[in-house]
Tab-separated table of C-alpha atoms and ligand atoms in Angstrom:
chain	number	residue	atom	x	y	z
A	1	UNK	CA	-13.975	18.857	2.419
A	2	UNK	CA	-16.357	17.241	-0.261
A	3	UNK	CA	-14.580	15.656	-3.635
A	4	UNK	CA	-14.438	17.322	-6.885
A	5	UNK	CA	-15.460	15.236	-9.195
A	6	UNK	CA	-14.286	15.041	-13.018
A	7	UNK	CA	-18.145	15.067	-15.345
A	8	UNK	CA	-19.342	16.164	-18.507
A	9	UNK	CA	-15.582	17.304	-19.092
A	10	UNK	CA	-15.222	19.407	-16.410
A	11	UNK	CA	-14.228	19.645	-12.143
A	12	UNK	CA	-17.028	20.434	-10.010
A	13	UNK	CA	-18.269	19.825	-6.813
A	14	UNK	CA	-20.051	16.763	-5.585
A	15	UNK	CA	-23.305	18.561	-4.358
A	16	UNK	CA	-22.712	19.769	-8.517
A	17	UNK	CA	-21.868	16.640	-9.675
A	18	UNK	CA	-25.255	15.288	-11.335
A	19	UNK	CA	-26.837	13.201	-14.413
A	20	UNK	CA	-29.562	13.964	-16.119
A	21	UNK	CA	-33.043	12.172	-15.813
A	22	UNK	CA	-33.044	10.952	-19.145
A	23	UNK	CA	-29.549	9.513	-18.660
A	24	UNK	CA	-29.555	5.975	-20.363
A	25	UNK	CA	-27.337	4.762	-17.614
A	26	UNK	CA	-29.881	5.571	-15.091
A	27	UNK	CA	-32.907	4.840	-17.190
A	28	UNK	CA	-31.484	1.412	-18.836
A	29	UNK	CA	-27.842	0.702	-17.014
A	30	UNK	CA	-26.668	1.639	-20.402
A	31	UNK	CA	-22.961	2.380	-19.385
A	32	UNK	CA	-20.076	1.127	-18.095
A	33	UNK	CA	-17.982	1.042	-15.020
A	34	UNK	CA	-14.448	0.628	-13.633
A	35	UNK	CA	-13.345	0.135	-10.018
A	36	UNK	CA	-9.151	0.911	-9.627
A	37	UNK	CA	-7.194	1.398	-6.846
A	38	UNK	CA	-4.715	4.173	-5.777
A	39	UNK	CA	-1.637	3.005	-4.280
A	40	UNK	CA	1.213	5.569	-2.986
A	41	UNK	CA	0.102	8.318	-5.482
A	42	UNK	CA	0.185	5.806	-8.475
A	43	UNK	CA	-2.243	4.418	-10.395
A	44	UNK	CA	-2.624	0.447	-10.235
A	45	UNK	CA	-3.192	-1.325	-13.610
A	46	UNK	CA	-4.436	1.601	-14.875
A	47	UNK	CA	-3.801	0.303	-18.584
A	48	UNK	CA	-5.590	-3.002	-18.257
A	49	UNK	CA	-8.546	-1.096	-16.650
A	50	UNK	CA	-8.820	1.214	-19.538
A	51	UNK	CA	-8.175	-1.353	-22.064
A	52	UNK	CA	-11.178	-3.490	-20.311
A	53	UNK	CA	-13.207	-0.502	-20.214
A	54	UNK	CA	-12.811	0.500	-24.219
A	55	UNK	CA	-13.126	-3.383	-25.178
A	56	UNK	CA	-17.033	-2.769	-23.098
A	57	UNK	CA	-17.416	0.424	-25.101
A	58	UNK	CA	-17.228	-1.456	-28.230
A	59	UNK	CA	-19.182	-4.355	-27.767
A	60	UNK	CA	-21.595	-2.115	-26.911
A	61	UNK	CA	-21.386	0.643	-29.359
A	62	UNK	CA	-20.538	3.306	-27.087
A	63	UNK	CA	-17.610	6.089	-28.013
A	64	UNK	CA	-16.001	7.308	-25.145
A	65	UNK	CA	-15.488	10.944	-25.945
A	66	UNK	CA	-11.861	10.944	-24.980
A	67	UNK	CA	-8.800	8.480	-26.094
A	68	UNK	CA	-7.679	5.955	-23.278
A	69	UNK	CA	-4.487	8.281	-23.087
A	70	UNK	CA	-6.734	11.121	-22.353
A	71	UNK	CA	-9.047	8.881	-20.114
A	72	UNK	CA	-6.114	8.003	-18.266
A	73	UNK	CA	-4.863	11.141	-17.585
A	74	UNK	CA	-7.870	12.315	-16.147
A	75	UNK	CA	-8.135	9.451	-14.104
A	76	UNK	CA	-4.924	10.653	-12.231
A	77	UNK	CA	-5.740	14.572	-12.479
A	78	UNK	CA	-8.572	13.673	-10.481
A	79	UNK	CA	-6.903	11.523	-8.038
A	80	UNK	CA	-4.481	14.457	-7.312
A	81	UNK	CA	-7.039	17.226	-7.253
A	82	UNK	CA	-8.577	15.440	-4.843
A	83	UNK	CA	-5.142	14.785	-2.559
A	84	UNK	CA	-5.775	11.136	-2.604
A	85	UNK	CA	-2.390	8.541	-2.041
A	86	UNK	CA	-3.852	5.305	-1.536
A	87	UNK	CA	-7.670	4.755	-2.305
A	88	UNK	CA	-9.882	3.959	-5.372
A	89	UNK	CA	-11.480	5.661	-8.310
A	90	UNK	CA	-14.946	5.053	-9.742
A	91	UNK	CA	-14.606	5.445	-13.515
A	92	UNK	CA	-17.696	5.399	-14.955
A	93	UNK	CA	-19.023	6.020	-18.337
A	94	UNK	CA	-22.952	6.241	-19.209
A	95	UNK	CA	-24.870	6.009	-22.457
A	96	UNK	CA	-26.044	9.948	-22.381
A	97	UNK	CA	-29.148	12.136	-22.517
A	98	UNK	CA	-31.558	10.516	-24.833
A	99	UNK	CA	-35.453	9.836	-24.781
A	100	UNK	CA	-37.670	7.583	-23.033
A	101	UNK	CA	-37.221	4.992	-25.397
A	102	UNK	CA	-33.994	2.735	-25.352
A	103	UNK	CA	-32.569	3.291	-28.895
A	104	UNK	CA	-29.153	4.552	-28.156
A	105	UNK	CA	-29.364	6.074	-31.478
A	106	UNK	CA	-31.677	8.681	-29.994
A	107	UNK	CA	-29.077	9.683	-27.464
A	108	UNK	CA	-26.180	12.218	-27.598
A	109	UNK	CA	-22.971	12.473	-26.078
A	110	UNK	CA	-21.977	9.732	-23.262
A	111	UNK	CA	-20.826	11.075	-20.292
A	112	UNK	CA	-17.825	10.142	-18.061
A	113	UNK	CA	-17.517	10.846	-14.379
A	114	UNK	CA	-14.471	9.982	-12.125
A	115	UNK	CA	-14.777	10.027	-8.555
A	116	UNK	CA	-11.713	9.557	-6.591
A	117	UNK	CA	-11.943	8.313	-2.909
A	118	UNK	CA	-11.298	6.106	-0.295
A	119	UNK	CA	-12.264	2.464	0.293
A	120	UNK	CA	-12.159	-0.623	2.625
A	121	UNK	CA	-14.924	-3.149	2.289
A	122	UNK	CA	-13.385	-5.404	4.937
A	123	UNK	CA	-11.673	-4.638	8.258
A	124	UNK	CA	-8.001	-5.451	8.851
A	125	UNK	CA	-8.546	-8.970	10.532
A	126	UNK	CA	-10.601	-10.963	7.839
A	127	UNK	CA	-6.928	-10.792	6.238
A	128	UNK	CA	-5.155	-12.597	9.418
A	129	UNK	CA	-8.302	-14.721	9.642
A	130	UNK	CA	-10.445	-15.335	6.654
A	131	UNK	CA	-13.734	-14.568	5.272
A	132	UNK	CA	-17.082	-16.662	5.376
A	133	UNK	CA	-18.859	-17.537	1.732
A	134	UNK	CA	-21.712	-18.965	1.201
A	135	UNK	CA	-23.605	-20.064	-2.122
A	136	UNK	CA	-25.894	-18.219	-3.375
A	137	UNK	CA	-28.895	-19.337	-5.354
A	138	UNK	CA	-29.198	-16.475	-7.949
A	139	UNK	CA	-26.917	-18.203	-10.822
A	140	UNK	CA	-24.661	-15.536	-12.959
A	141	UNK	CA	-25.979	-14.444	-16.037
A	142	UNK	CA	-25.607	-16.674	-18.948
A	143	UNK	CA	-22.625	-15.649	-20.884
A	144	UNK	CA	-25.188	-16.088	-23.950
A	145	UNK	CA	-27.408	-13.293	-22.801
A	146	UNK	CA	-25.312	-10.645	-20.925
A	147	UNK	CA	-21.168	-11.292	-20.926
A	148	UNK	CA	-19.495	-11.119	-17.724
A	149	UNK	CA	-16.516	-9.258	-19.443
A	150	UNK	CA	-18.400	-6.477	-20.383
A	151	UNK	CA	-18.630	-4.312	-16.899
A	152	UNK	CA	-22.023	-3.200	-17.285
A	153	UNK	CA	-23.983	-0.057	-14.556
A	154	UNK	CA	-26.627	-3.172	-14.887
A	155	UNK	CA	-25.240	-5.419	-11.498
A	156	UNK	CA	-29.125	-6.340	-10.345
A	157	UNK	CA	-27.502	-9.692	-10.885
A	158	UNK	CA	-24.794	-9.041	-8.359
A	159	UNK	CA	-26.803	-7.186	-6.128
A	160	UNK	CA	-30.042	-10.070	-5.702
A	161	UNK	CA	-27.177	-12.353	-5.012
A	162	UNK	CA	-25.302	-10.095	-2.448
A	163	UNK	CA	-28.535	-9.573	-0.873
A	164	UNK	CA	-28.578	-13.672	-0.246
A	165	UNK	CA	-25.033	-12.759	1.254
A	166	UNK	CA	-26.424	-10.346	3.502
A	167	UNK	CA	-29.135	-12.717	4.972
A	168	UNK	CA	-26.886	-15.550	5.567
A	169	UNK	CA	-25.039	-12.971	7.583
A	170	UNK	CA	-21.513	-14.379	5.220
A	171	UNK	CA	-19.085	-11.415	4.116
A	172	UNK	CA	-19.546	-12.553	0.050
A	173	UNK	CA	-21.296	-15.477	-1.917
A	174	UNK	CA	-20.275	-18.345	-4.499
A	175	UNK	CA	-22.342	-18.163	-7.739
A	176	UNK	CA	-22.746	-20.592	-10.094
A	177	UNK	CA	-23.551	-20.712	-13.192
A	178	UNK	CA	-26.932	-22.199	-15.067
A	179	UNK	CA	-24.903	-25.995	-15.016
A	180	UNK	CA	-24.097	-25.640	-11.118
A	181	UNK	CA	-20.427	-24.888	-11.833
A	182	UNK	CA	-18.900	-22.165	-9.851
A	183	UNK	CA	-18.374	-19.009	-11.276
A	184	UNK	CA	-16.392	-16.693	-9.248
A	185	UNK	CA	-18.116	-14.652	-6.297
A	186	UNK	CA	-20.593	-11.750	-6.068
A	187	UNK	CA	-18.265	-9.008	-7.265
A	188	UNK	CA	-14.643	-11.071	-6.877
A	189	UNK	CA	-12.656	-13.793	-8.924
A	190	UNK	CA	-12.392	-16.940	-6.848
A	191	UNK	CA	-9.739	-19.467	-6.699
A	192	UNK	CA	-9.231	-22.779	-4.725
A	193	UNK	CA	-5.713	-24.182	-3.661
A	194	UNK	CA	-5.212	-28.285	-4.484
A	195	UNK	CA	-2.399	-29.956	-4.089
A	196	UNK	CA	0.211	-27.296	-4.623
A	197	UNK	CA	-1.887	-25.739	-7.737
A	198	UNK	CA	-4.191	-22.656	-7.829
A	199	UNK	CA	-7.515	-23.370	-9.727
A	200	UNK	CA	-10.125	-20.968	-10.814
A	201	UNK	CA	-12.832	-20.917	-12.762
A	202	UNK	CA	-12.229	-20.333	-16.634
A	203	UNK	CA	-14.092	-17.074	-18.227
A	204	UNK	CA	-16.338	-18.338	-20.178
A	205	UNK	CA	-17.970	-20.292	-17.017
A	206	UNK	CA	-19.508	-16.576	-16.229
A	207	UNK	CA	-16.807	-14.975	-14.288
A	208	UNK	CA	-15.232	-11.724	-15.320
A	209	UNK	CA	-11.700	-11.605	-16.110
A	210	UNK	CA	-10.985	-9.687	-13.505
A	211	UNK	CA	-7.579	-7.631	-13.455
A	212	UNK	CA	-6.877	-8.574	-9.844
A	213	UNK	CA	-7.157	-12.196	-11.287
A	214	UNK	CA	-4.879	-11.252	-14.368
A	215	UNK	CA	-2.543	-10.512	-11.438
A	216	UNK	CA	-2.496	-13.594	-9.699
A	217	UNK	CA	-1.903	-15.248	-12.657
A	218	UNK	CA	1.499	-13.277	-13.349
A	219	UNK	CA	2.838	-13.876	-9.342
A	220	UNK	CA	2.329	-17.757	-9.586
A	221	UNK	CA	4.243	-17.704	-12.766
A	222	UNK	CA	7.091	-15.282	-10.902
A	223	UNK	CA	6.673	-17.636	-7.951
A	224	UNK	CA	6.624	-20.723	-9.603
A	225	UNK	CA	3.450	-21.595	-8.823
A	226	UNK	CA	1.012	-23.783	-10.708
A	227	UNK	CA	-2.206	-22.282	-11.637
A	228	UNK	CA	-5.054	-23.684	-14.299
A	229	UNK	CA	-8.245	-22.202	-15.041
A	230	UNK	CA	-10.634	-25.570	-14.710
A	231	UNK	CA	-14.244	-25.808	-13.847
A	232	UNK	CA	-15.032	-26.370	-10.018
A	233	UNK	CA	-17.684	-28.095	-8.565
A	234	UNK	CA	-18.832	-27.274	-5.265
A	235	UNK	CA	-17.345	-30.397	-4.175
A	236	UNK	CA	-13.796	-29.474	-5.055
A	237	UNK	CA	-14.370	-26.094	-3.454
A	238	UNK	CA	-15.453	-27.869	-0.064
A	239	UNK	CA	-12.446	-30.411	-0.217
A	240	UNK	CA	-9.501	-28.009	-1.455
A	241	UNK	CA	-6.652	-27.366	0.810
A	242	UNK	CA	-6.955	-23.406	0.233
A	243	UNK	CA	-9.470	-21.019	-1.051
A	244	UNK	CA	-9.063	-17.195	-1.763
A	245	UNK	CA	-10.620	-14.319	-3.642
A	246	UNK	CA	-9.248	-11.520	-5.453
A	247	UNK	CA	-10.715	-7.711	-6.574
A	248	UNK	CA	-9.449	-4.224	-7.032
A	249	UNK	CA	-11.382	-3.515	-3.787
A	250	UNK	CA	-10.547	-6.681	-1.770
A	251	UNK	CA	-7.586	-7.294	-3.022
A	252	UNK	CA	-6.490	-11.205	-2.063
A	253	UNK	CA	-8.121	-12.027	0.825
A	254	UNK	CA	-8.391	-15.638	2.210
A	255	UNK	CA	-11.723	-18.056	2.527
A	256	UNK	CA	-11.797	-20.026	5.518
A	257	UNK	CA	-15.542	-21.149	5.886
A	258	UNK	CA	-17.661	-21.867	2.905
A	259	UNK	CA	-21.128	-22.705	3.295
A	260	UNK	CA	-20.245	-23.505	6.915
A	261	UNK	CA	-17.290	-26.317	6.134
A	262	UNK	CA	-14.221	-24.960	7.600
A	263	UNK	CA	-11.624	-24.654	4.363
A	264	UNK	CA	-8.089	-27.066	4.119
A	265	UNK	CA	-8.046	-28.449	7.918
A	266	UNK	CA	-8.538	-25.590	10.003
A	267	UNK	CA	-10.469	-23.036	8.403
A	268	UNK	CA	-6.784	-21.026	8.617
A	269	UNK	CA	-5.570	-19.122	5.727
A	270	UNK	CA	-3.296	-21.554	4.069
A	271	UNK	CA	0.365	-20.890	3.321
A	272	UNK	CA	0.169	-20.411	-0.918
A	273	UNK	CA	-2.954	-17.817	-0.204
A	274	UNK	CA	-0.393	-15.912	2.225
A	275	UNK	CA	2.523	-15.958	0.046
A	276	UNK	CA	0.087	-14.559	-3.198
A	277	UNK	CA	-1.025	-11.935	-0.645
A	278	UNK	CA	2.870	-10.980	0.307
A	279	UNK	CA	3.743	-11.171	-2.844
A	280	UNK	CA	0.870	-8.960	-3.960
A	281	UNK	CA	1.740	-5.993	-1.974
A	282	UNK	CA	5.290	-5.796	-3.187
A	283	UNK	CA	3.362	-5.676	-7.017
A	284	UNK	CA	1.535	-3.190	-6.350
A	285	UNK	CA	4.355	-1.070	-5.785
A	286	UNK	CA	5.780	-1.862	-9.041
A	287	UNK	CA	2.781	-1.426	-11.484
A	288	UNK	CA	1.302	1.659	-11.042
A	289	UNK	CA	1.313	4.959	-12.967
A	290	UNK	CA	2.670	8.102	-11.299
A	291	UNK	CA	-0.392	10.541	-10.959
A	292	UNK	CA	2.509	13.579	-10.767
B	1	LIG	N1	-16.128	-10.274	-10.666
B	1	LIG	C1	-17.039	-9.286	-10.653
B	1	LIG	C2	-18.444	-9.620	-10.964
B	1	LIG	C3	-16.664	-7.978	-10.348
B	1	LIG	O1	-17.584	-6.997	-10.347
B	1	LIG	C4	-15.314	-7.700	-10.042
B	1	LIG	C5	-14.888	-6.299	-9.734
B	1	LIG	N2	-15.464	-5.837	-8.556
B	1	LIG	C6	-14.395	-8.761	-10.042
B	1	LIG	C7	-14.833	-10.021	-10.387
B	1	LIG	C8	-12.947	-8.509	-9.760
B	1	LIG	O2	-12.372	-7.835	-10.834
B	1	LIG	P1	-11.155	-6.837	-10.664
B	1	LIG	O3	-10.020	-7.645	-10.112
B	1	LIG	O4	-10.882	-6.322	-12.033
B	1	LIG	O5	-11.582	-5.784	-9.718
């Protein structure tokens, strides 16, 4: 059975579910976007998702045509007309109809969609056993021109740098920014383990503040656990005991070979990675809101 899908305010169809042409988000990637996850019928972080999504709306000018409490509650009417219990929703929210010119002024009405599905980007074992990175030469855009915090439909950033990933035959890719500082990776937060203390980049290097990284940062407080936002080089990254990356979609999932240097001693997921990822699960149960 195909998806219904929530646009232009009402249910329809996928095969129905279209933008127009003269959409700025198509023309321009004038929109925004939000990736959440669906876990045992509730709705994970759905707050922090909305409140990153109307903090994007305003930097860019945009008015969502419904209130985050409305927004939110169509985010979870979808996910239960659509009998999902554990997957991920697409919220996404475009500029509107206008002309061929990119004056937003000349547009009318943005549009949101919600599709609610299913997702795994990585099979089961790359959690037992670790993904490969690699660094990528495309450097994240400069937080001068184009924020990271503002989750734009334009990711030709993210994807000439995933397509580097792709060639190297890695699963995702280290950016840097324009001093050679890492970043975070292609569409995850990234985080290396050194002497007892998680490190990752801080935001204004280029990476997004990612929820899934907001999350980490509340276990290793619950667990005790010291964590710092400090710039890496790639040097610390090759010499750090532990390395791991966190997303809505991947969740935290372990490093073990980056740029072809097995990570800590073995190239093994190391033992704070695995307790974030244990302790992880048992959030998710615990900060989600009921679709019912
Ligand atoms: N960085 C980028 C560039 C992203 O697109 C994403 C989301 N896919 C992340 C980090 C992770 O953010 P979140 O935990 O909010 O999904």
């Amino acid at each position: 059975m195909g998806l219904e899908i929530y646009i232009d305010g009402k249910f329809v169809p996928e095969e129905e579910a279209k933008v127009s042409v003269f959409d700025h988000g198509l023309l321009y990637g004038d929109g925004l976007f939000e990736g959440i996850r669906v876990y045992n019928r509730e709705v994970f972080m759905l707050e922090a998702h909305l409140k990153r999504l109307y903090n994007g709306a305003k930097v860019i000018r945009l008015e969502i045509p419904l209130s985050p409490e409305e927004l939110g509650k169509k985010v979870c009417e979808t996910v239960k007309l659509n009998g999902i219990s554990d997957g991920y929703v697409r919220l996404v929210v475009t500029r509107g109809k206008g002309d061929l010119g990119l004056s937003p002024s000349k547009t009318v009405d943005p549009n949101v969609i919600i599709i609610a599905s299913t997702i795994k980007i990585y099979p089961d074992e790359v959690y037992q056993n670790g993904l490969k990175l690699v660094t990528v030469s495309t450097r994240r855009n400069n937080p001068d021109s184009l924020s990271p915090q503002i989750k734009s439909l334009n990711y030709l950033n993210h994807i000439l740098a995933h397509l580097e990933v792709l060639h190297a035959g890695a699963d995702e890719g280290l950016v840097l920014n324009d001093s050679g500082y890492v970043t975070e990776c292609v569409v995850d937060n990234f985080f290396v383990v050194l002497d007892g203390a998680v490190i990752t980049p801080p935001t204004n290097s280029g990476a997004l503040n990612g929820i899934t990284r907001l999350v980490v940062f509340e276990l290793c407080k619950d667990l005790g656990i010291e964590i710092r936002e400090e710039q890496l080089s790639l040097v610390e990254c090759y010499t750090a005991d532990e390395c791991f990356l966190t997303g809505t979609a991947a969740e935290i999932a372990p490093v073990t070979y980056l740029d072809d240097r097995p990570v800590g001693v073995d190239g093994t997921p190391g033992p704070v990675t695995v307790k974030l990822m244990n302790a992880f699960k048992e959030f998710t149960k615990t900060h989600g809101t009921p679709i019912d």
